XYZ file of C-alpha atoms in Angstrom:
652
model
C 226.904 -160.319 44.260
C 228.455 -163.721 44.932
C 227.526 -165.752 48.020
C 230.920 -165.066 49.534
C 230.493 -161.299 49.102
C 226.952 -161.487 50.489
C 228.240 -163.297 53.565
C 230.991 -160.702 54.062
C 228.485 -157.811 53.860
C 226.186 -159.573 56.294
C 229.014 -160.003 58.821
C 229.978 -156.308 58.476
C 226.392 -155.164 59.080
C 226.086 -157.427 62.094
C 229.334 -156.133 63.599
C 228.042 -152.553 63.124
C 224.910 -153.305 65.190
C 222.439 -154.020 62.404
C 220.251 -157.142 62.640
C 217.281 -158.732 60.949
C 214.034 -157.711 62.633
C 210.361 -157.608 61.780
C 208.989 -154.455 60.083
C 207.463 -151.554 62.012
C 203.784 -151.968 62.751
C 200.869 -149.788 63.862
C 199.562 -152.473 66.219
C 200.236 -150.482 69.413
C 196.964 -150.240 71.414
C 195.613 -146.700 71.724
C 196.589 -145.031 74.962
C 199.474 -147.391 75.698
C 203.201 -146.787 75.271
C 204.465 -148.676 72.175
C 206.950 -151.532 72.614
C 209.514 -153.116 70.350
C 208.709 -152.491 66.697
C 205.290 -150.969 67.389
C 204.375 -147.366 66.480
C 201.664 -145.261 68.057
C 200.327 -142.548 65.731
C 199.000 -140.537 68.686
C 202.413 -140.535 70.379
C 204.167 -139.613 67.101
C 201.818 -136.731 66.290
C 202.036 -135.427 69.836
C 205.839 -135.322 69.711
C 205.822 -133.420 66.394
C 203.222 -130.901 67.595
C 205.201 -130.269 70.792
C 208.352 -129.463 68.773
C 206.551 -127.151 66.327
C 204.818 -125.307 69.182
C 208.139 -124.771 70.961
C 209.775 -123.324 67.829
C 206.865 -120.920 67.257
C 206.932 -119.722 70.873
C 210.695 -119.069 70.748
C 210.393 -117.209 67.429
C 207.587 -115.042 68.807
C 209.638 -114.164 71.864
C 212.633 -113.147 69.719
C 210.442 -111.110 67.360
C 208.952 -109.149 70.264
C 212.326 -108.587 71.928
C 213.825 -107.099 68.738
C 210.845 -104.810 68.064
C 209.922 -106.632 64.887
C 213.268 -106.031 63.145
C 214.538 -108.841 60.996
C 218.040 -107.490 60.209
C 220.657 -106.266 62.630
C 223.813 -104.167 62.205
C 227.229 -104.593 63.766
C 227.146 -103.013 67.246
C 228.954 -99.693 67.535
C 231.014 -100.942 70.459
C 232.158 -103.995 68.486
C 233.859 -101.731 65.967
C 235.860 -100.172 68.763
C 235.460 -96.415 68.166
C 237.283 -93.936 70.282
C 235.107 -91.681 72.419
C 235.920 -88.505 74.267
C 236.036 -90.449 77.525
C 238.720 -92.707 76.018
C 240.878 -89.716 75.037
C 243.051 -87.395 77.026
C 245.227 -84.430 76.133
C 248.933 -85.056 75.949
C 251.525 -82.869 77.571
C 251.410 -80.461 74.646
C 247.618 -80.256 74.648
C 246.986 -82.469 71.640
C 244.306 -85.115 71.743
C 245.433 -88.748 71.845
C 243.615 -91.903 72.811
C 244.554 -94.046 75.763
C 241.944 -96.749 76.208
C 243.516 -99.458 74.073
C 247.106 -100.621 73.828
C 247.281 -99.005 70.387
C 247.313 -95.242 70.593
C 245.252 -93.556 67.849
C 245.857 -89.869 67.107
C 242.926 -87.630 66.201
C 243.631 -84.907 63.620
C 241.756 -81.778 62.632
C 240.963 -81.826 58.916
C 240.230 -79.224 56.263
C 239.268 -79.001 52.618
C 238.567 -75.419 51.628
C 238.142 -73.743 48.269
C 238.628 -69.988 48.243
C 238.109 -67.378 45.557
C 240.914 -64.824 45.317
C 240.564 -61.677 43.249
C 243.480 -59.613 41.972
C 243.950 -56.693 39.598
C 245.604 -58.129 36.498
C 247.391 -56.008 33.914
C 247.272 -57.012 30.253
C 248.205 -55.290 27.033
C 245.388 -54.829 24.516
C 246.088 -52.990 21.260
C 249.085 -51.184 22.740
C 247.252 -50.001 25.865
C 247.483 -51.470 29.377
C 244.139 -52.725 30.579
C 243.684 -53.427 34.285
C 240.807 -55.607 35.380
C 239.731 -57.763 38.294
C 240.350 -61.478 37.733
C 239.302 -64.280 40.099
C 241.480 -67.285 40.918
C 240.564 -70.429 42.822
C 242.723 -71.601 45.717
C 242.306 -74.998 47.388
C 243.910 -76.033 50.665
C 243.223 -79.584 51.806
C 244.585 -82.162 54.202
C 245.625 -85.329 52.407
C 243.223 -88.209 53.034
C 244.377 -90.587 55.777
C 241.874 -93.306 54.881
C 241.255 -94.924 51.497
C 237.545 -95.255 50.767
C 235.474 -96.328 47.776
C 236.136 -92.862 46.329
C 239.545 -94.087 45.123
C 238.912 -97.808 44.741
C 239.003 -97.698 40.928
C 242.115 -95.583 40.374
C 244.791 -96.760 37.902
C 247.509 -99.001 39.317
C 250.752 -97.234 40.125
C 252.950 -97.403 37.033
C 256.001 -95.094 36.882
C 256.330 -95.419 33.125
C 252.730 -94.453 32.522
C 253.280 -91.443 34.777
C 256.391 -90.552 32.798
C 254.292 -90.235 29.653
C 251.790 -87.971 31.421
C 254.497 -85.600 32.684
C 255.393 -84.137 29.320
C 255.387 -80.443 28.347
C 252.283 -79.229 26.528
C 252.632 -77.165 23.355
C 249.754 -74.687 23.065
C 248.375 -73.423 19.785
C 248.928 -69.770 18.905
C 245.298 -68.922 19.580
C 245.163 -70.917 22.799
C 244.141 -69.278 26.022
C 247.010 -67.449 27.738
C 247.032 -67.358 31.538
C 247.895 -63.936 32.892
C 249.165 -63.545 36.446
C 250.718 -60.086 35.997
C 249.389 -58.470 39.174
C 248.954 -54.703 39.136
C 250.267 -52.865 42.172
C 246.950 -51.260 43.160
C 243.450 -52.645 43.412
C 240.891 -51.308 40.952
C 237.155 -51.634 40.607
C 235.800 -52.675 37.244
C 238.116 -52.234 34.274
C 240.668 -49.462 33.748
C 242.587 -48.669 30.567
C 245.946 -46.907 30.902
C 247.475 -45.060 27.941
C 250.874 -43.409 27.773
C 251.331 -39.998 26.124
C 254.362 -37.737 25.673
C 254.638 -34.892 28.173
C 255.600 -31.432 26.918
C 258.510 -30.449 29.158
C 257.978 -26.780 28.361
C 254.588 -26.796 30.083
C 254.907 -27.356 33.840
C 251.858 -28.881 35.516
C 250.005 -26.703 38.012
C 250.717 -27.575 41.671
C 247.965 -29.683 43.190
C 248.823 -28.935 46.853
C 251.026 -26.471 48.693
C 253.935 -27.284 50.983
C 251.776 -27.177 54.124
C 249.350 -29.795 52.785
C 252.257 -31.960 51.671
C 253.790 -31.861 55.156
C 250.428 -32.746 56.695
C 250.105 -35.715 54.351
C 253.558 -37.010 55.334
C 252.755 -36.622 59.047
C 249.448 -38.505 58.852
C 251.018 -41.216 56.696
C 253.810 -41.883 59.187
C 251.359 -41.838 62.081
C 249.354 -44.509 60.287
C 252.317 -46.859 60.613
C 251.820 -46.932 64.411
C 248.223 -48.102 64.138
C 248.902 -50.638 61.391
C 246.610 -48.840 58.932
C 249.440 -48.237 56.488
C 252.248 -50.717 56.949
C 254.040 -49.580 53.788
C 254.708 -46.164 55.299
C 256.745 -47.776 58.066
C 259.704 -47.861 55.705
C 259.630 -44.039 55.501
C 259.507 -43.428 59.223
C 262.584 -41.866 60.864
C 264.890 -44.140 62.796
C 264.989 -44.397 66.592
C 261.405 -43.239 67.043
C 260.273 -44.355 70.529
C 257.650 -47.085 70.404
C 257.976 -47.618 66.662
C 259.344 -51.032 65.781
C 258.607 -54.040 63.654
C 256.570 -56.869 65.095
C 257.511 -60.497 64.636
C 255.954 -63.766 65.655
C 258.518 -64.119 68.418
C 257.913 -60.727 69.983
C 255.492 -59.945 72.796
C 255.556 -63.604 73.774
C 253.745 -64.705 70.663
C 254.613 -68.229 69.544
C 253.497 -70.364 66.634
C 252.461 -73.885 67.522
C 251.566 -76.557 65.015
C 248.053 -77.763 65.756
C 247.584 -80.921 63.803
C 248.286 -84.310 65.304
C 250.286 -85.919 68.068
C 253.225 -88.110 67.134
C 253.249 -90.939 69.647
C 254.979 -94.307 69.798
C 252.825 -97.244 68.914
C 252.764 -100.655 70.480
C 252.524 -103.787 68.356
C 248.997 -104.117 67.050
C 246.921 -107.176 67.653
C 246.367 -109.223 64.522
C 242.627 -109.360 65.091
C 242.210 -105.658 65.826
C 239.418 -104.036 63.849
C 240.904 -101.413 61.525
C 238.516 -98.492 61.818
C 238.423 -94.723 61.875
C 235.729 -92.296 62.950
C 235.166 -89.084 61.053
C 233.230 -86.088 62.383
C 232.191 -83.504 59.787
C 230.109 -80.341 59.627
C 227.605 -79.452 56.916
C 228.730 -76.075 55.558
C 225.715 -75.365 53.373
C 222.255 -76.857 53.028
C 222.320 -79.617 50.416
C 221.107 -83.180 49.759
C 222.757 -85.693 52.046
C 223.917 -87.676 49.016
C 226.125 -84.765 47.894
C 227.843 -84.659 51.278
C 228.300 -88.401 51.654
C 229.560 -88.869 48.095
C 232.605 -86.787 49.066
C 233.264 -89.116 51.986
C 233.567 -92.500 50.336
C 229.919 -93.580 49.900
C 229.138 -95.353 46.639
C 225.915 -94.792 44.653
C 224.515 -98.095 45.915
C 225.228 -97.081 49.506
C 223.608 -93.668 49.015
C 220.474 -95.210 47.533
C 220.146 -97.647 50.439
C 220.799 -94.970 53.082
C 218.300 -92.515 51.596
C 215.647 -95.235 51.426
C 216.283 -96.149 55.075
C 216.266 -92.542 56.301
C 212.958 -91.788 54.570
C 211.242 -94.142 57.018
C 212.140 -91.622 59.748
C 212.122 -88.356 57.800
C 210.759 -87.965 54.239
C 213.341 -85.251 53.508
C 216.955 -86.341 53.012
C 218.268 -82.779 52.892
C 220.807 -81.769 55.536
C 220.920 -78.186 56.710
C 223.816 -75.900 57.404
C 225.271 -76.593 60.849
C 224.252 -80.268 60.950
C 226.954 -82.672 62.158
C 227.764 -86.208 61.063
C 229.649 -89.053 62.674
C 230.842 -91.689 60.204
C 232.507 -94.885 61.375
C 234.664 -96.624 58.762
C 236.029 -100.147 58.760
C 238.038 -102.223 56.314
C 236.138 -104.075 53.640
C 237.052 -107.765 54.010
C 239.942 -108.768 51.787
C 240.785 -105.211 50.650
C 242.552 -102.077 51.853
C 239.457 -99.953 51.189
C 237.518 -98.537 54.113
C 233.736 -98.594 53.896
C 231.211 -96.796 56.130
C 229.627 -99.021 58.771
C 227.752 -96.420 60.768
C 226.332 -92.962 60.003
C 224.833 -90.772 62.712
C 223.210 -87.413 61.959
C 222.883 -84.554 64.472
C 221.194 -81.177 64.135
C 222.836 -77.825 64.840
C 222.039 -78.236 68.564
C 223.900 -81.586 68.564
C 220.654 -83.502 69.106
C 220.728 -86.972 67.596
C 218.347 -87.365 64.643
C 218.990 -90.754 63.082
C 221.586 -93.524 62.847
C 221.971 -95.838 59.873
C 224.146 -98.954 60.230
C 225.493 -101.549 57.832
C 224.482 -105.186 58.338
C 226.667 -108.221 57.764
C 224.801 -108.721 54.477
C 225.816 -105.243 53.279
C 222.414 -103.584 53.754
C 221.833 -100.325 55.639
C 219.165 -100.350 58.339
C 218.129 -98.090 61.210
C 220.407 -98.545 64.199
C 220.746 -97.474 67.803
C 222.614 -94.189 68.340
C 226.269 -94.491 69.346
C 227.442 -93.395 72.803
C 227.072 -89.637 73.159
C 230.157 -87.441 72.948
C 230.855 -83.721 72.895
C 231.267 -82.954 69.209
C 234.421 -80.913 68.483
C 234.128 -77.539 66.791
C 236.478 -78.520 63.958
C 236.065 -81.437 61.608
C 238.221 -84.301 62.870
C 239.165 -87.822 61.943
C 240.594 -90.614 64.035
C 243.672 -91.933 62.280
C 244.493 -95.612 62.042
C 248.272 -95.410 61.684
C 248.416 -99.094 60.711
C 246.211 -98.511 57.670
C 247.377 -95.204 56.191
C 247.131 -95.095 52.382
C 250.054 -94.570 50.045
C 250.827 -91.065 48.854
C 249.672 -92.105 45.374
C 246.217 -93.200 46.525
C 245.872 -90.373 49.044
C 246.359 -87.734 46.331
C 243.704 -89.448 44.219
C 241.310 -89.708 47.167
C 241.785 -86.042 48.048
C 241.605 -84.865 44.441
C 238.311 -86.609 43.772
C 236.933 -85.281 47.028
C 237.604 -81.702 45.952
C 236.154 -82.309 42.471
C 239.375 -82.326 40.471
C 239.260 -84.083 37.130
C 241.179 -87.358 36.900
C 243.359 -85.873 34.162
C 244.386 -83.074 36.538
C 245.106 -85.544 39.340
C 247.216 -87.650 36.978
C 249.281 -84.593 36.043
C 249.814 -83.718 39.717
C 250.909 -87.257 40.567
C 253.232 -87.371 37.557
C 254.976 -84.133 38.599
C 256.194 -85.700 41.843
C 256.576 -89.319 40.693
C 260.363 -89.081 40.361
C 261.051 -86.795 43.294
C 258.974 -88.714 45.852
C 258.303 -92.366 46.563
C 254.564 -92.438 45.900
C 254.240 -95.969 47.271
C 255.172 -94.858 50.788
C 252.431 -94.257 53.310
C 251.553 -90.654 54.090
C 251.925 -89.034 57.493
C 248.991 -87.558 59.436
C 248.730 -83.837 58.717
C 250.215 -83.903 55.192
C 248.612 -81.241 53.000
C 248.162 -80.189 49.392
C 247.608 -76.667 48.026
C 246.426 -75.758 44.533
C 245.896 -72.575 42.557
C 243.889 -72.636 39.356
C 241.962 -70.291 37.115
C 238.234 -69.832 37.075
C 236.516 -72.118 34.518
C 236.221 -70.857 30.972
C 233.131 -71.150 28.754
C 233.755 -74.893 28.360
C 234.310 -75.447 32.086
C 238.065 -75.961 31.699
C 240.432 -74.775 34.444
C 244.162 -74.218 34.152
C 246.369 -75.424 36.984
C 248.865 -72.741 38.030
C 250.513 -74.058 41.184
C 250.786 -77.246 43.251
C 252.286 -77.447 46.716
C 252.784 -80.523 48.895
C 253.644 -80.537 52.590
C 254.840 -84.015 53.516
C 256.221 -84.937 56.939
C 257.860 -81.544 57.445
C 259.169 -81.117 53.885
C 257.646 -78.994 51.135
C 257.490 -79.332 47.367
C 256.320 -76.548 45.021
C 255.673 -76.626 41.275
C 254.805 -73.517 39.200
C 253.243 -73.346 35.758
C 255.328 -71.458 33.209
C 254.871 -70.841 29.483
C 257.845 -70.103 27.236
C 257.742 -67.833 24.199
C 257.226 -70.773 21.845
C 253.971 -71.692 23.626
C 255.317 -74.721 25.563
C 253.821 -75.094 29.054
C 255.550 -77.046 31.821
C 255.843 -77.014 35.613
C 259.061 -76.075 37.415
C 260.163 -75.889 41.037
C 261.739 -72.834 42.682
C 265.103 -73.674 41.095
C 263.690 -73.928 37.588
C 263.807 -77.745 37.539
C 261.063 -80.000 36.171
C 259.615 -82.944 38.046
C 261.073 -85.435 35.572
C 264.145 -87.180 36.968
C 267.287 -88.245 35.167
C 266.706 -91.825 36.374
C 263.658 -93.819 37.495
C 263.758 -95.144 41.050
C 261.448 -98.156 40.475
C 261.974 -99.198 36.829
C 259.373 -101.934 36.403
C 255.692 -102.069 35.624
C 253.649 -101.283 38.718
C 256.734 -100.207 40.691
C 257.004 -103.563 42.458
C 256.883 -104.272 46.190
C 259.962 -103.311 48.179
C 261.374 -106.517 49.669
C 264.894 -105.529 50.659
C 266.534 -102.123 51.113
C 270.024 -100.942 50.254
C 272.607 -101.573 52.988
C 274.105 -104.305 55.112
C 271.943 -107.350 55.765
C 272.052 -111.087 56.446
C 272.122 -112.786 53.052
C 268.947 -114.898 52.698
C 270.871 -117.817 51.111
C 274.409 -117.740 52.523
C 273.364 -116.403 55.965
C 276.359 -114.049 56.095
C 276.359 -110.312 56.741
C 277.255 -108.374 53.606
C 276.364 -105.195 51.722
C 273.182 -105.374 49.657
C 274.254 -103.085 46.816
C 270.755 -102.321 45.505
C 267.090 -102.717 46.266
C 264.885 -105.751 45.643
C 261.499 -105.049 44.049
C 259.220 -108.084 44.059
C 256.811 -108.651 41.169
C 255.264 -111.501 39.189
C 257.473 -113.463 36.832
C 257.360 -111.844 33.402
C 256.663 -108.290 34.619
C 258.341 -105.841 32.184
C 261.517 -104.110 33.365
C 262.259 -100.636 31.967
C 265.473 -98.740 31.353
C 265.933 -96.314 34.234
C 267.136 -93.587 31.881
C 268.537 -92.858 28.437
C 271.785 -94.726 27.984
C 273.884 -97.392 26.264
C 273.930 -101.131 27.052
C 277.232 -102.126 28.669
C 276.401 -105.773 29.414
C 273.430 -108.069 28.699
C 274.379 -111.594 29.749
C 274.440 -114.194 32.514
C 276.534 -112.985 35.476
C 277.154 -115.533 38.229
C 274.816 -114.981 41.200
C 272.999 -112.112 39.420
C 271.533 -114.504 36.838
C 270.416 -112.807 33.640
C 271.844 -109.325 34.006
C 271.720 -106.005 32.127
C 273.955 -103.001 32.862
C 273.485 -99.553 31.296
C 275.839 -96.576 31.038
C 274.237 -93.140 31.415
C 275.577 -89.600 31.181
C 277.908 -88.016 33.765
C 279.237 -91.266 35.253
C 275.886 -92.833 36.171
C 275.229 -96.551 35.681
C 272.225 -98.774 36.403
C 272.106 -102.567 36.751
C 269.179 -105.018 36.573
C 269.556 -108.599 37.857
C 267.724 -111.947 38.224
C 265.811 -111.479 34.970
C 263.688 -114.291 33.617
C 264.465 -113.113 30.106
C 266.466 -110.294 28.531
C 264.533 -108.326 25.901
C 265.370 -108.941 22.268
C 268.018 -106.683 20.811
C 269.777 -105.952 24.105
C 273.523 -106.217 23.445
C 276.566 -104.053 24.205
C 276.542 -100.723 22.390
C 272.782 -100.539 21.815
C 271.163 -97.221 22.818
C 268.018 -97.343 24.944
C 265.494 -94.720 25.989
C 264.081 -94.135 29.438
C 261.050 -96.397 29.832
C 262.078 -98.872 27.111
C 261.592 -102.555 28.023
C 264.997 -104.220 28.552
C 263.911 -107.456 30.249
C 261.388 -109.305 32.380
C 261.257 -110.131 36.091
C 262.485 -113.584 37.073
C 264.369 -115.499 39.747
C 267.633 -116.529 38.061
C 270.943 -116.668 39.907
C 271.056 -116.542 43.694
C 267.430 -115.665 44.302
C 264.669 -116.817 46.638
C 261.758 -115.624 44.485
C 260.822 -113.523 41.450
C 262.056 -109.948 41.869
C 264.213 -107.241 40.303
C 267.532 -106.404 41.924
C 268.141 -102.780 40.903
C 271.394 -100.856 41.372
C 272.485 -97.287 40.696
C 276.205 -96.523 40.505
C 277.877 -93.121 40.458
C 281.468 -93.235 39.212
C 281.571 -96.948 39.946
C 280.226 -96.765 43.521
C 276.786 -98.090 44.408
C 274.233 -95.784 46.080
C 270.743 -96.240 47.478
C 268.377 -96.081 44.467
C 265.475 -94.910 46.641
C 267.413 -92.354 48.671
C 270.045 -90.803 46.392
C 269.429 -87.277 45.161
C 269.078 -87.575 41.386
C 269.647 -84.786 38.860
C 266.691 -83.448 36.899
C 266.180 -84.320 33.298
C 265.306 -80.794 32.212
C 265.947 -77.289 33.486
C 264.468 -73.944 32.564
C 266.718 -72.062 30.101
C 268.518 -69.110 31.692
C 266.902 -66.655 29.274
C 263.514 -67.289 30.948
C 264.752 -67.092 34.516
C 263.795 -63.422 35.200
C 260.317 -63.918 33.769
C 259.877 -67.169 35.734
C 260.959 -65.473 38.970
C 258.333 -62.790 38.358
C 255.646 -65.424 37.676
C 256.636 -67.337 40.802
C 256.460 -64.184 42.939
C 253.022 -63.336 41.555
C 251.692 -66.838 42.282
C 253.140 -66.732 45.804
C 251.364 -63.405 46.293
C 248.065 -64.961 45.229
C 248.582 -67.896 47.611
C 249.219 -65.514 50.504
C 246.249 -63.190 49.863
C 243.112 -63.065 51.937
C 240.268 -64.966 50.354
C 237.376 -63.080 48.772
C 234.842 -65.922 49.088
C 235.819 -68.901 51.233
C 233.620 -71.967 51.171
C 233.968 -75.669 51.894
C 234.482 -78.012 48.965
C 233.898 -81.504 50.279
C 232.013 -80.877 53.507
C 234.939 -82.609 55.134
C 238.586 -82.739 54.473
C 238.949 -86.469 54.204
């Protein structure tokens, strides 16, 4: 350092308040307050001991006040659950909440598996054999909250679903599903053989005319008491007091008892997204089996069981026990995780509460405010955090122990008829019919029904004579559509709908002739259907642009591509699902996305709303047999259950 630099540093230190002074000394006389640069060891040690003693006293006081606990869970009230006191019946008697500015409906839930037995007729060596065959029927409410149960599902990809929704060709010796229901119920197994009747030998009369008349009289009388409803068709007309009953007669009405549809006010941005689920234990089992069906991971179950053993060595829950589970969003995700679990016995007496800490551990917690537990299983619905139909079907399927391959097939059946990226509505349901497991534990799916926001979809399994198995709706149409509604990998995020809008660049009101699906630059774009390339070039504001001609006057267009796939030129044939380009932001665009259009006879239509033709229909030669199969499956779905039991301990 040069003398000039030394002088500059010295002036800076002096201006900052530093100065040259003698070193600290220990020359302070004992018992006197130190002065200047003097230090008293007795004063210094006394100050340190006073501080340490104060810290220890404060820590002891806190330890005593918290009963020796070193970890603490999020308070129940901080998560904002809805209690019975915060709820009131609406004008139609349904339960809605009213405490906060955001109304939260509470829905009754179900998830039941039922065994249905029917007498099935089959032909064995030329003789009809009638035997009892069990079927499994599942009726479940679609999950309204996405938990860890469905956190690892495959990303939504319409092309991948297209490949999974293909007909299956069975081998000749493959298992054949028989739903040919015999008209009467039999016990055990009955073999029926046909033999020629000698017309020259008249059979002896079994009863006389008087007994026959008595039989007719008692049969018709049975129609009045409901013991033989079939005989009502044989009763004479205009008989006083004899009439058909309907749901509208005698003042009987049918009222939907699911959820209230109420307007919602704008939600606060810092509102805690949570739902509370109340479930009943249907049969005595380990608590881990019940909780695993309700979104608890293996790590969570291990921690909860370890915590509960400090109160009760047994972690088995008995039939009739009730549970209250409070869910909240996991930070940075759309997955709901359990924050609080309270267990009650059959008399609704609180047994234990386990709560999640901020560090992710589960510890014993204080019981939540007491409420009157409802008779049915219920769940508070956070309408701002409903899952997509795609994830809800996965969540529900795993909860009722369906294999992932079966869930994939179900999702693929409806992928082109429904927008699976849309959020579900409270009260949506799914119904399934499948066979009992064979020796290898394999089940065959026979029927799938979806009830979504007042609409219904039904798909029936049918096998043609050549051994090909596929699913068809009531009109004999498959689930595969003629065109794909979201033709890019992952389906994209809907950014702009079809219709009039203010143009984001020119700020003028004009028709948006397609839909904008946002995705990362380079995301593959697929051909919406089989067709021929009409154009593959740069088109003004559309940027890199591909247009395809399809059958029956249909056309599709794809704009703003980053790059057009190799080989795309006019006249080239493409298949549905073939890559034709990649997402970009060329032309008049504010960000990477696909502008997708569907035209019918030259006029644009809404790609997400237009009714599209099916790709495949059932041949007319199979229509009578399919109608019979459909009627038999509908009969099985309407039958009384032989053995009802709960699948998931809760419906969601």
